[in-house]
Tab-separated table of C-alpha atoms and ligand atoms in Angstrom:
chain	number	residue	atom	x	y	z
A	1395	PRO	CA	-8.526	-35.061	10.429
A	1396	THR	CA	-8.119	-33.116	7.023
A	1397	PRO	CA	-4.906	-34.551	5.366
A	1398	CYS	CA	-1.819	-32.138	5.526
A	1399	ILE	CA	-2.048	-29.613	3.012
A	1400	GLY	CA	1.073	-30.601	1.572
A	1401	SER	CA	1.203	-34.486	1.838
A	1402	ARG	CA	1.512	-35.076	-2.005
A	1403	TYR	CA	4.234	-32.371	-1.996
A	1404	LEU	CA	6.287	-33.614	0.992
A	1405	SER	CA	5.749	-37.562	-0.485
A	1406	SER	CA	7.432	-35.710	-4.022
A	1407	GLN	CA	10.528	-34.441	-1.853
A	1408	PRO	CA	14.013	-36.391	-1.336
A	1409	THR	CA	14.539	-36.974	2.136
A	1410	ASN	CA	17.349	-34.546	2.327
A	1411	GLN	CA	15.066	-31.577	1.623
A	1412	ARG	CA	15.414	-29.937	-1.789
A	1413	ILE	CA	15.575	-26.151	-2.055
A	1414	PRO	CA	12.301	-25.010	-3.217
A	1415	SER	CA	12.502	-23.101	-6.711
A	1416	PHE	CA	8.946	-21.867	-5.679
A	1417	ALA	CA	7.709	-19.143	-2.870
A	1418	PHE	CA	4.697	-17.535	-2.186
A	1419	ALA	CA	3.202	-14.060	-2.106
A	1420	PHE	CA	0.292	-13.618	0.351
A	1421	ASP	CA	-2.086	-10.542	0.572
A	1422	ILE	CA	-3.427	-9.783	3.907
A	1423	ASP	CA	-6.576	-8.488	3.983
A	1424	GLY	CA	-9.792	-10.879	2.461
A	1425	VAL	CA	-7.006	-13.979	2.355
A	1426	LEU	CA	-5.127	-14.235	5.801
A	1427	LEU	CA	-7.398	-11.759	7.954
A	1428	ARG	CA	-10.886	-9.880	7.991
A	1429	SER	CA	-9.681	-6.918	9.953
A	1430	SER	CA	-8.937	-8.663	13.242
A	1431	ASN	CA	-10.392	-11.989	12.210
A	1432	PRO	CA	-8.372	-14.679	11.025
A	1433	ILE	CA	-9.544	-16.986	8.033
A	1434	PRO	CA	-9.758	-20.590	8.420
A	1435	GLY	CA	-6.677	-22.222	7.081
A	1436	ALA	CA	-4.549	-18.725	7.406
A	1437	SER	CA	-2.495	-20.114	10.526
A	1438	GLU	CA	-2.288	-23.535	9.013
A	1439	SER	CA	-0.692	-22.539	5.790
A	1440	LEU	CA	1.957	-20.339	6.923
A	1441	THR	CA	2.643	-22.330	9.859
A	1442	TYR	CA	3.491	-25.256	7.090
A	1443	LEU	CA	5.311	-23.118	4.914
A	1444	GLN	CA	7.607	-21.790	7.692
A	1445	LYS	CA	8.186	-25.306	8.845
A	1446	HIS	CA	9.166	-26.509	5.639
A	1447	LYS	CA	11.530	-23.272	4.731
A	1448	ILE	CA	9.311	-22.758	1.755
A	1449	PRO	CA	9.922	-18.865	1.193
A	1450	PHE	CA	6.787	-16.223	1.318
A	1451	ILE	CA	6.021	-12.526	1.755
A	1452	LEU	CA	3.208	-10.786	3.021
A	1453	LEU	CA	2.532	-8.071	-0.040
A	1454	THR	CA	-0.442	-5.818	1.457
A	1455	ASN	CA	-2.078	-2.443	0.126
A	1456	GLY	CA	-2.978	-2.148	3.719
A	1457	GLY	CA	-0.411	0.007	6.059
A	1458	GLY	CA	-0.751	2.772	8.712
A	1459	LYS	CA	1.869	1.574	11.216
A	1460	THR	CA	5.378	0.215	11.075
A	1461	GLU	CA	6.039	-3.089	9.436
A	1462	SER	CA	7.274	-4.384	12.898
A	1463	LYS	CA	4.009	-3.688	14.744
A	1464	ARG	CA	1.970	-4.921	11.813
A	1465	VAL	CA	4.172	-8.309	12.127
A	1466	ASN	CA	3.411	-8.572	15.840
A	1467	ASP	CA	-0.131	-7.650	14.931
A	1468	ILE	CA	-0.311	-10.637	12.722
A	1469	ASN	CA	1.882	-13.048	14.311
A	1470	HIS	CA	-0.976	-12.410	17.199
A	1471	LYS	CA	-4.307	-12.280	15.678
A	1472	LEU	CA	-2.877	-15.467	13.483
A	1473	SER	CA	-1.876	-17.278	16.804
A	1474	LEU	CA	1.363	-18.358	14.982
A	1475	PRO	CA	3.515	-20.563	16.894
A	1476	ASP	CA	6.951	-19.422	18.157
A	1477	ASN	CA	8.919	-21.166	15.536
A	1478	SER	CA	6.551	-20.082	12.690
A	1479	LYS	CA	6.099	-16.399	13.403
A	1480	ILE	CA	6.422	-13.931	10.671
A	1481	ASP	CA	9.380	-12.051	10.309
A	1482	VAL	CA	9.685	-8.209	9.591
A	1483	SER	CA	11.693	-8.921	6.526
A	1484	GLN	CA	8.744	-10.936	5.111
A	1485	ILE	CA	6.588	-7.841	4.952
A	1486	ILE	CA	5.750	-4.967	2.520
A	1487	GLN	CA	3.070	-2.609	3.136
A	1488	SER	CA	1.396	0.165	0.907
A	1489	HIS	CA	4.143	2.446	2.102
A	1490	THR	CA	6.757	0.269	2.650
A	1491	PRO	CA	8.841	1.221	-1.040
A	1492	ILE	CA	8.083	4.945	-0.148
A	1493	SER	CA	10.828	4.791	2.384
A	1494	GLU	CA	13.066	4.866	-0.672
A	1495	PHE	CA	12.370	8.293	-0.805
A	1496	ALA	CA	13.769	9.204	2.566
A	1497	THR	CA	17.173	7.873	1.788
A	1498	THR	CA	19.725	10.485	0.086
A	1499	HIS	CA	20.303	8.125	-2.560
A	1500	GLY	CA	16.297	7.542	-3.325
A	1501	VAL	CA	15.218	9.060	-6.642
A	1502	PRO	CA	13.813	11.798	-5.948
A	1503	SER	CA	15.013	11.905	-2.458
A	1504	TYR	CA	12.519	13.903	0.204
A	1505	LYS	CA	14.756	13.163	3.353
A	1506	HIS	CA	15.234	16.730	4.323
A	1507	SER	CA	12.514	17.864	2.145
A	1508	THR	CA	8.707	19.230	3.923
A	1509	VAL	CA	6.728	16.285	3.174
A	1510	LEU	CA	2.630	16.028	4.020
A	1511	VAL	CA	1.694	12.690	5.007
A	1512	VAL	CA	-2.001	11.969	4.817
A	1513	GLY	CA	-4.076	9.276	6.141
A	1514	GLY	CA	-4.083	6.505	9.306
A	1515	ASP	CA	-5.058	7.020	12.707
A	1516	HIS	CA	-3.587	9.693	15.026
A	1517	ASP	CA	0.098	10.239	14.504
A	1518	LYS	CA	1.285	6.804	13.597
A	1519	CYS	CA	1.902	7.438	9.612
A	1520	ARG	CA	4.112	10.106	10.912
A	1521	GLN	CA	6.141	8.121	12.947
A	1522	VAL	CA	6.270	5.441	10.248
A	1523	ALA	CA	7.768	8.070	7.783
A	1524	GLU	CA	10.179	9.545	10.763
A	1525	MET	CA	11.419	5.949	11.140
A	1526	TYR	CA	11.609	6.102	7.225
A	1527	GLY	CA	14.289	8.670	7.485
A	1528	PHE	CA	11.946	11.831	6.717
A	1529	THR	CA	13.009	14.431	8.756
A	1530	ASN	CA	10.299	17.197	8.345
A	1531	VAL	CA	6.956	15.838	8.187
A	1532	VAL	CA	3.983	17.678	8.545
A	1533	THR	CA	0.073	16.118	8.821
A	1534	PRO	CA	-3.387	17.860	7.971
A	1535	GLY	CA	-3.852	17.569	11.766
A	1536	ASP	CA	-0.952	20.080	12.264
A	1537	ILE	CA	-2.167	22.604	9.797
A	1538	PHE	CA	-6.066	22.391	11.298
A	1539	ALA	CA	-4.526	22.759	14.756
A	1540	ALA	CA	-2.595	25.910	13.509
A	1541	TYR	CA	-5.229	27.438	11.373
A	1542	PRO	CA	-8.938	25.804	12.413
A	1543	ASP	CA	-10.460	28.199	9.581
A	1544	VAL	CA	-8.542	26.054	7.059
A	1545	TRP	CA	-11.550	23.965	7.344
A	1546	PRO	CA	-14.863	25.307	9.319
A	1547	PHE	CA	-16.250	21.881	9.702
A	1548	SER	CA	-13.629	19.897	11.429
A	1549	SER	CA	-14.444	21.562	14.935
A	1550	ASN	CA	-15.703	18.701	16.105
A	1551	PHE	CA	-12.515	17.128	16.011
A	1552	THR	CA	-10.297	19.692	17.791
A	1553	ASP	CA	-9.606	17.454	20.630
A	1554	TYR	CA	-8.798	14.736	18.047
A	1555	TYR	CA	-6.189	17.024	16.268
A	1556	SER	CA	-4.874	18.372	19.567
A	1557	GLN	CA	-3.430	14.910	20.973
A	1558	PHE	CA	-0.585	15.001	18.535
A	1559	ALA	CA	-0.420	18.092	16.557
A	1560	ARG	CA	2.921	19.559	16.094
A	1561	PRO	CA	3.834	23.151	15.562
A	1562	LEU	CA	4.394	23.791	11.710
A	1563	PRO	CA	7.850	24.482	10.515
A	1564	ARG	CA	6.634	27.737	9.155
A	1565	PRO	CA	3.181	29.579	9.379
A	1566	ILE	CA	1.041	30.171	6.488
A	1567	ASN	CA	1.828	33.720	5.206
A	1568	PRO	CA	1.087	34.087	1.888
A	1569	GLU	CA	2.308	37.557	1.749
A	1570	ASP	CA	5.553	36.601	3.058
A	1571	PRO	CA	6.175	33.461	0.814
A	1572	GLU	CA	9.322	33.116	1.388
A	1573	ASN	CA	8.880	32.280	5.055
A	1574	SER	CA	5.444	30.641	4.698
A	1575	LEU	CA	4.685	26.773	4.862
A	1576	LYS	CA	5.756	25.325	1.682
A	1577	ILE	CA	5.011	21.448	1.176
A	1578	ASP	CA	7.518	19.659	-1.120
A	1579	ALA	CA	5.891	16.142	-1.815
A	1580	ILE	CA	2.489	14.680	-0.835
A	1581	PHE	CA	2.282	11.169	0.452
A	1582	VAL	CA	-0.898	9.385	1.163
A	1583	PHE	CA	0.556	6.758	3.554
A	1584	ASN	CA	-3.158	5.065	4.255
A	1585	ASP	CA	-6.982	5.949	4.545
A	1586	PRO	CA	-7.774	9.346	5.338
A	1587	ARG	CA	-10.087	9.312	8.521
A	1588	ASP	CA	-11.279	12.899	7.689
A	1589	TRP	CA	-11.622	13.107	4.040
A	1590	ALA	CA	-13.217	16.584	3.869
A	1591	LEU	CA	-10.360	18.278	6.012
A	1592	ASP	CA	-7.745	16.605	3.457
A	1593	ILE	CA	-9.774	16.862	0.581
A	1594	GLN	CA	-9.635	20.491	0.982
A	1595	LEU	CA	-5.845	20.926	1.904
A	1596	LEU	CA	-4.681	18.831	-0.938
A	1597	LEU	CA	-7.058	20.910	-3.278
A	1598	ASP	CA	-5.231	24.397	-1.770
A	1599	ILE	CA	-1.807	22.682	-2.590
A	1600	MET	CA	-2.179	21.215	-5.596
A	1601	LEU	CA	-3.807	24.839	-7.069
A	1602	SER	CA	-1.018	26.732	-5.269
A	1603	ARG	CA	2.162	28.436	-6.384
A	1604	GLU	CA	5.163	26.134	-5.749
A	1605	GLY	CA	3.435	24.078	-2.912
A	1606	ILE	CA	3.227	27.433	-1.002
A	1607	VAL	CA	0.036	26.741	1.358
A	1608	GLY	CA	-2.326	29.614	0.914
A	1609	THR	CA	-1.434	31.204	-2.181
A	1610	TYR	CA	-3.264	30.402	-5.286
A	1611	SER	CA	-1.118	30.026	-8.594
A	1612	SER	CA	-1.413	33.058	-10.959
A	1613	LYS	CA	-1.300	30.754	-13.786
A	1614	ASN	CA	-4.112	28.310	-12.879
A	1615	GLY	CA	-7.035	29.102	-14.901
A	1616	ASN	CA	-5.196	30.535	-17.656
A	1617	LYS	CA	-7.053	29.579	-20.979
A	1618	GLU	CA	-3.884	29.843	-22.930
A	1619	LEU	CA	-1.788	27.353	-21.240
A	1620	GLU	CA	-2.134	23.786	-22.496
A	1621	ASN	CA	-3.533	22.515	-18.962
A	1622	CYS	CA	-4.748	25.945	-18.313
A	1623	GLY	CA	-1.895	26.370	-16.180
A	1624	TYR	CA	-2.677	24.002	-13.275
A	1625	GLN	CA	0.163	21.746	-12.107
A	1626	SER	CA	2.739	23.724	-14.068
A	1627	ASP	CA	3.606	26.264	-11.441
A	1628	GLY	CA	5.512	24.441	-9.138
A	1629	GLN	CA	3.107	22.231	-7.481
A	1630	PRO	CA	4.145	19.258	-5.400
A	1631	PRO	CA	3.989	15.647	-6.617
A	1632	LEU	CA	1.561	13.515	-5.214
A	1633	TYR	CA	1.727	9.974	-4.134
A	1634	TYR	CA	-0.881	7.670	-3.534
A	1635	SER	CA	0.576	4.490	-1.473
A	1636	ASN	CA	-2.666	2.286	-2.351
A	1637	PRO	CA	-4.859	2.259	-5.555
A	1638	ASP	CA	-7.866	0.166	-4.205
A	1639	LEU	CA	-11.221	1.300	-4.708
A	1640	LEU	CA	-12.616	-1.485	-2.259
A	1641	TRP	CA	-11.372	-3.773	0.082
A	1642	ALA	CA	-12.366	-6.764	2.549
A	1643	SER	CA	-12.811	-5.379	5.967
A	1644	ALA	CA	-14.710	-7.127	8.722
A	1645	TYR	CA	-17.893	-6.181	7.155
A	1646	PRO	CA	-19.789	-8.510	4.918
A	1647	LEU	CA	-19.633	-5.902	1.903
A	1648	SER	CA	-16.328	-4.358	0.529
A	1649	ARG	CA	-15.568	-0.699	1.837
A	1650	LEU	CA	-14.223	1.961	0.128
A	1651	GLY	CA	-10.519	1.987	0.342
A	1652	GLN	CA	-7.663	4.648	-0.470
A	1653	GLY	CA	-8.835	4.671	-4.049
A	1654	GLY	CA	-12.264	5.893	-2.770
A	1655	PHE	CA	-10.496	9.030	-1.587
A	1656	ARG	CA	-8.624	9.248	-4.607
A	1657	GLU	CA	-11.847	9.224	-6.613
A	1658	ALA	CA	-13.354	11.869	-4.251
A	1659	LEU	CA	-10.626	14.089	-4.445
A	1660	ASP	CA	-10.391	13.993	-8.185
A	1661	GLY	CA	-13.982	14.680	-8.569
A	1662	VAL	CA	-13.717	17.871	-6.751
A	1663	TRP	CA	-10.524	18.772	-8.728
A	1664	LYS	CA	-12.224	18.262	-11.947
A	1665	ALA	CA	-15.156	20.266	-10.846
A	1666	VAL	CA	-13.115	23.202	-9.165
A	1667	THR	CA	-10.763	23.440	-12.482
A	1668	LYS	CA	-13.484	23.382	-14.621
A	1669	SER	CA	-15.188	26.332	-13.743
A	1670	ALA	CA	-12.050	28.048	-13.810
A	1671	CYS	CA	-11.056	26.901	-17.264
A	1672	GLY	CA	-13.955	25.428	-19.090
A	1673	LYS	CA	-12.661	21.801	-19.379
A	1674	GLU	CA	-11.710	18.885	-17.351
A	1675	ILE	CA	-8.312	18.650	-16.225
A	1676	ASP	CA	-6.900	15.376	-14.762
A	1677	MET	CA	-5.189	15.776	-11.589
A	1678	LYS	CA	-1.190	14.833	-12.248
A	1679	LYS	CA	-0.541	11.989	-9.358
A	1680	THR	CA	1.615	8.687	-9.032
A	1681	LEU	CA	-0.303	5.921	-7.896
A	1682	MET	CA	1.862	2.870	-6.127
A	1683	GLY	CA	0.599	-0.472	-4.491
A	1684	LYS	CA	-0.612	-3.378	-6.115
A	1685	PRO	CA	-1.364	-3.948	-9.216
A	1686	HIS	CA	1.784	-1.667	-10.369
A	1687	GLN	CA	5.300	-3.055	-11.504
A	1688	SER	CA	6.894	-0.782	-9.166
A	1689	THR	CA	5.284	-2.170	-5.882
A	1690	TYR	CA	5.648	-5.731	-7.309
A	1691	GLU	CA	9.617	-5.268	-8.416
A	1692	TYR	CA	10.271	-3.785	-4.908
A	1693	ALA	CA	8.273	-7.156	-3.502
A	1694	GLU	CA	10.131	-9.303	-5.369
A	1695	LYS	CA	13.637	-7.771	-4.217
A	1696	VAL	CA	12.247	-8.451	-0.426
A	1697	LEU	CA	11.322	-11.950	-1.318
A	1698	VAL	CA	14.903	-12.832	-2.960
A	1699	ARG	CA	16.349	-11.359	-0.005
A	1700	HIS	CA	14.010	-13.122	2.348
A	1701	ARG	CA	15.087	-16.816	0.430
A	1702	GLU	CA	18.788	-15.872	0.767
A	1703	GLN	CA	18.331	-15.505	4.641
A	1704	GLY	CA	16.801	-18.774	4.756
A	1705	TRP	CA	18.762	-20.629	2.220
A	1706	GLY	CA	22.299	-18.745	1.745
A	1707	LYS	CA	23.461	-16.056	-0.076
A	1708	ASP	CA	24.158	-17.885	-3.268
A	1709	VAL	CA	20.773	-19.579	-3.252
A	1710	LEU	CA	19.368	-17.633	-6.525
A	1711	GLU	CA	22.371	-18.687	-8.379
A	1712	SER	CA	22.293	-22.220	-7.094
A	1713	THR	CA	18.288	-22.859	-7.246
A	1714	PRO	CA	16.762	-19.794	-9.554
A	1715	LEU	CA	13.524	-18.656	-8.377
A	1716	LYS	CA	11.191	-19.971	-10.978
A	1717	ARG	CA	7.804	-19.347	-9.700
A	1718	VAL	CA	5.953	-17.149	-7.304
A	1719	TYR	CA	2.213	-17.926	-6.196
A	1720	MET	CA	0.303	-14.593	-5.433
A	1721	ILE	CA	-2.475	-15.529	-3.454
A	1722	GLY	CA	-5.113	-12.580	-3.405
A	1723	ASP	CA	-8.772	-11.643	-2.915
A	1724	ASN	CA	-9.045	-8.463	-5.150
A	1725	PRO	CA	-8.774	-9.125	-9.172
A	1726	GLU	CA	-7.867	-5.567	-9.706
A	1727	SER	CA	-5.080	-5.706	-7.246
A	1728	ASP	CA	-3.799	-8.943	-6.462
A	1729	ILE	CA	-4.434	-10.875	-9.687
A	1730	MET	CA	-3.652	-8.132	-12.134
A	1731	GLY	CA	-0.494	-7.287	-10.733
A	1732	ALA	CA	0.780	-10.909	-10.502
A	1733	ASN	CA	-0.675	-11.489	-14.225
A	1734	ASN	CA	0.865	-7.988	-15.507
A	1735	TYR	CA	4.471	-8.381	-13.567
A	1736	LYS	CA	7.619	-8.669	-15.710
A	1737	SER	CA	9.983	-10.389	-12.974
A	1738	ARG	CA	13.474	-9.080	-12.669
A	1739	VAL	CA	14.647	-12.644	-11.820
A	1740	GLY	CA	12.806	-14.500	-14.678
A	1741	ALA	CA	10.247	-15.981	-12.039
A	1742	GLU	CA	6.892	-16.608	-13.410
A	1743	TRP	CA	4.287	-14.975	-11.127
A	1744	MET	CA	1.187	-16.912	-11.115
A	1745	SER	CA	-2.056	-15.498	-9.807
A	1746	VAL	CA	-4.483	-17.526	-7.202
A	1747	LEU	CA	-7.842	-15.620	-6.528
A	1748	THR	CA	-9.652	-16.506	-3.168
A	1749	LYS	CA	-13.318	-16.262	-2.531
A	1750	THR	CA	-12.749	-15.087	0.801
A	1751	GLY	CA	-12.373	-11.115	0.346
A	1752	VAL	CA	-13.456	-8.735	-2.424
A	1753	PHE	CA	-14.183	-11.106	-5.441
A	1754	ARG	CA	-17.284	-13.187	-4.146
A	1755	ALA	CA	-18.495	-15.803	-6.698
A	1756	ARG	CA	-22.135	-15.326	-6.621
A	1757	GLU	CA	-23.531	-17.699	-8.632
A	1758	GLY	CA	-21.358	-18.347	-11.686
A	1759	GLU	CA	-19.868	-14.873	-11.632
A	1760	LYS	CA	-16.283	-15.066	-13.136
A	1761	PRO	CA	-13.803	-11.996	-12.134
A	1762	ALA	CA	-13.137	-9.275	-14.804
A	1763	ILE	CA	-9.404	-10.046	-14.653
A	1764	GLU	CA	-8.782	-13.860	-15.045
A	1765	PRO	CA	-6.567	-15.647	-12.468
A	1766	LYS	CA	-4.592	-18.915	-12.902
A	1767	VAL	CA	-6.996	-20.643	-10.693
A	1768	ILE	CA	-9.960	-19.789	-8.287
A	1769	VAL	CA	-9.923	-21.355	-4.828
A	1770	ASP	CA	-12.214	-21.571	-1.998
A	1771	ASN	CA	-9.697	-20.295	0.470
A	1772	VAL	CA	-6.108	-19.697	1.357
A	1773	ARG	CA	-5.325	-23.216	2.470
A	1774	GLU	CA	-7.025	-24.403	-0.782
A	1775	GLY	CA	-4.811	-22.291	-2.766
A	1776	VAL	CA	-1.422	-23.273	-1.046
A	1777	LYS	CA	-2.495	-26.647	-1.545
A	1778	TRP	CA	-3.122	-26.229	-5.234
A	1779	ALA	CA	0.077	-24.332	-5.348
A	1780	LEU	CA	2.024	-27.395	-3.789
A	1781	ASN	CA	0.717	-29.675	-5.836
A	1782	GLN	CA	1.775	-28.108	-8.797
A	1783	SER	CA	5.299	-27.496	-7.358
A	1784	GLY	CA	5.821	-31.137	-5.923
B	2049	G3P	O1	-6.480	-0.828	3.184
B	2049	G3P	C1	-6.200	-1.973	2.931
B	2049	G3P	C2	-6.874	-2.446	1.734
B	2049	G3P	O2	-6.672	-1.659	0.801
B	2049	G3P	C3	-6.408	-3.983	1.235
B	2049	G3P	O3	-5.429	-4.693	2.049
B	2049	G3P	O4	-3.970	-6.398	2.612
B	2049	G3P	O5	-6.097	-6.695	0.698
B	2049	G3P	O6	-3.885	-5.514	0.156
B	2049	G3P	P1	-4.958	-5.855	1.156
B	2050	MG	MG1	-7.063	-8.246	-0.006
């Protein structure tokens, strides 16, 4: 039988188990799973760490369902034994940090604002947003169901949208802007399924006056203004939860992710604004998710809290967290994020790149972003890290 991944680590441990000063952060797609298919060694690795109380979190740019549903999925797909199942306190999805915008102390708070939540299957992302505390969530399906002409080519999906669309909080009535549907913020929670409808609606809103759907800002195309007046007429902020251009699904080749949708909308935006202004205008937006510092800060907070659950409230003081091994498959998100992250607790984040996802070590290919180490799979990554920490 293959030796236990932590035999050298275990042999270096005193009998009274020492509190580990290191922890792990695992990416999901391309490291633990390929869609629903477990990657060899994933279950064994997580089971070992849970058994030896070595703290870890799952840090994914994926999402589209509640954290508890995602954790149940993963426990099932990896067939984790009862005493090693992952807890909801251990997962950060692409939109998990967006929950802070739904609290009253969030900066800024959109708890009671009208927010457009984009992406995902059926109504799941609205359910996630409402679970976070957003009280006024609109989806592109709601707008299409109420005004099918808003995008003439989604009529084939009318039945799909009618399954979950809700009446709009206000009609689209540009003649009466005070009482017309106004979007205060846009959050892309997960990969859009109907790119065409979603691109058309986001373009409408980003060109509108103050987010009032159906209006066109009088400033847009105003050549005297620095950016031709675009995005200077109260348009709502646009937040993307996941920057991934590509991701590792069940298909052998990487697939376009939420970053693909973002680039498509950017292309349409540039063409439309250029025709009215004579120059390309970059669309104002906020990117969240790996590799961005804000997401890693949020993840580290979750990891520190989870570590306290296992080892007691004062563990950070008694045994500071010195190192976090980030095991990922995507150099542009997992590896870049860990390499660049400035820890809030003085931990060193070390990037470990696997060959089971987006990065394929074609003959001698080196990743554009250099990890600390390249390993065949998650099992080898955990083994390497344990040997570093023994
Ligand atoms: O949509 C999910 C994809 O963008 C990547 O997910 O788990 O590899 O960060 P993950
Ligand atoms: Mg991945």
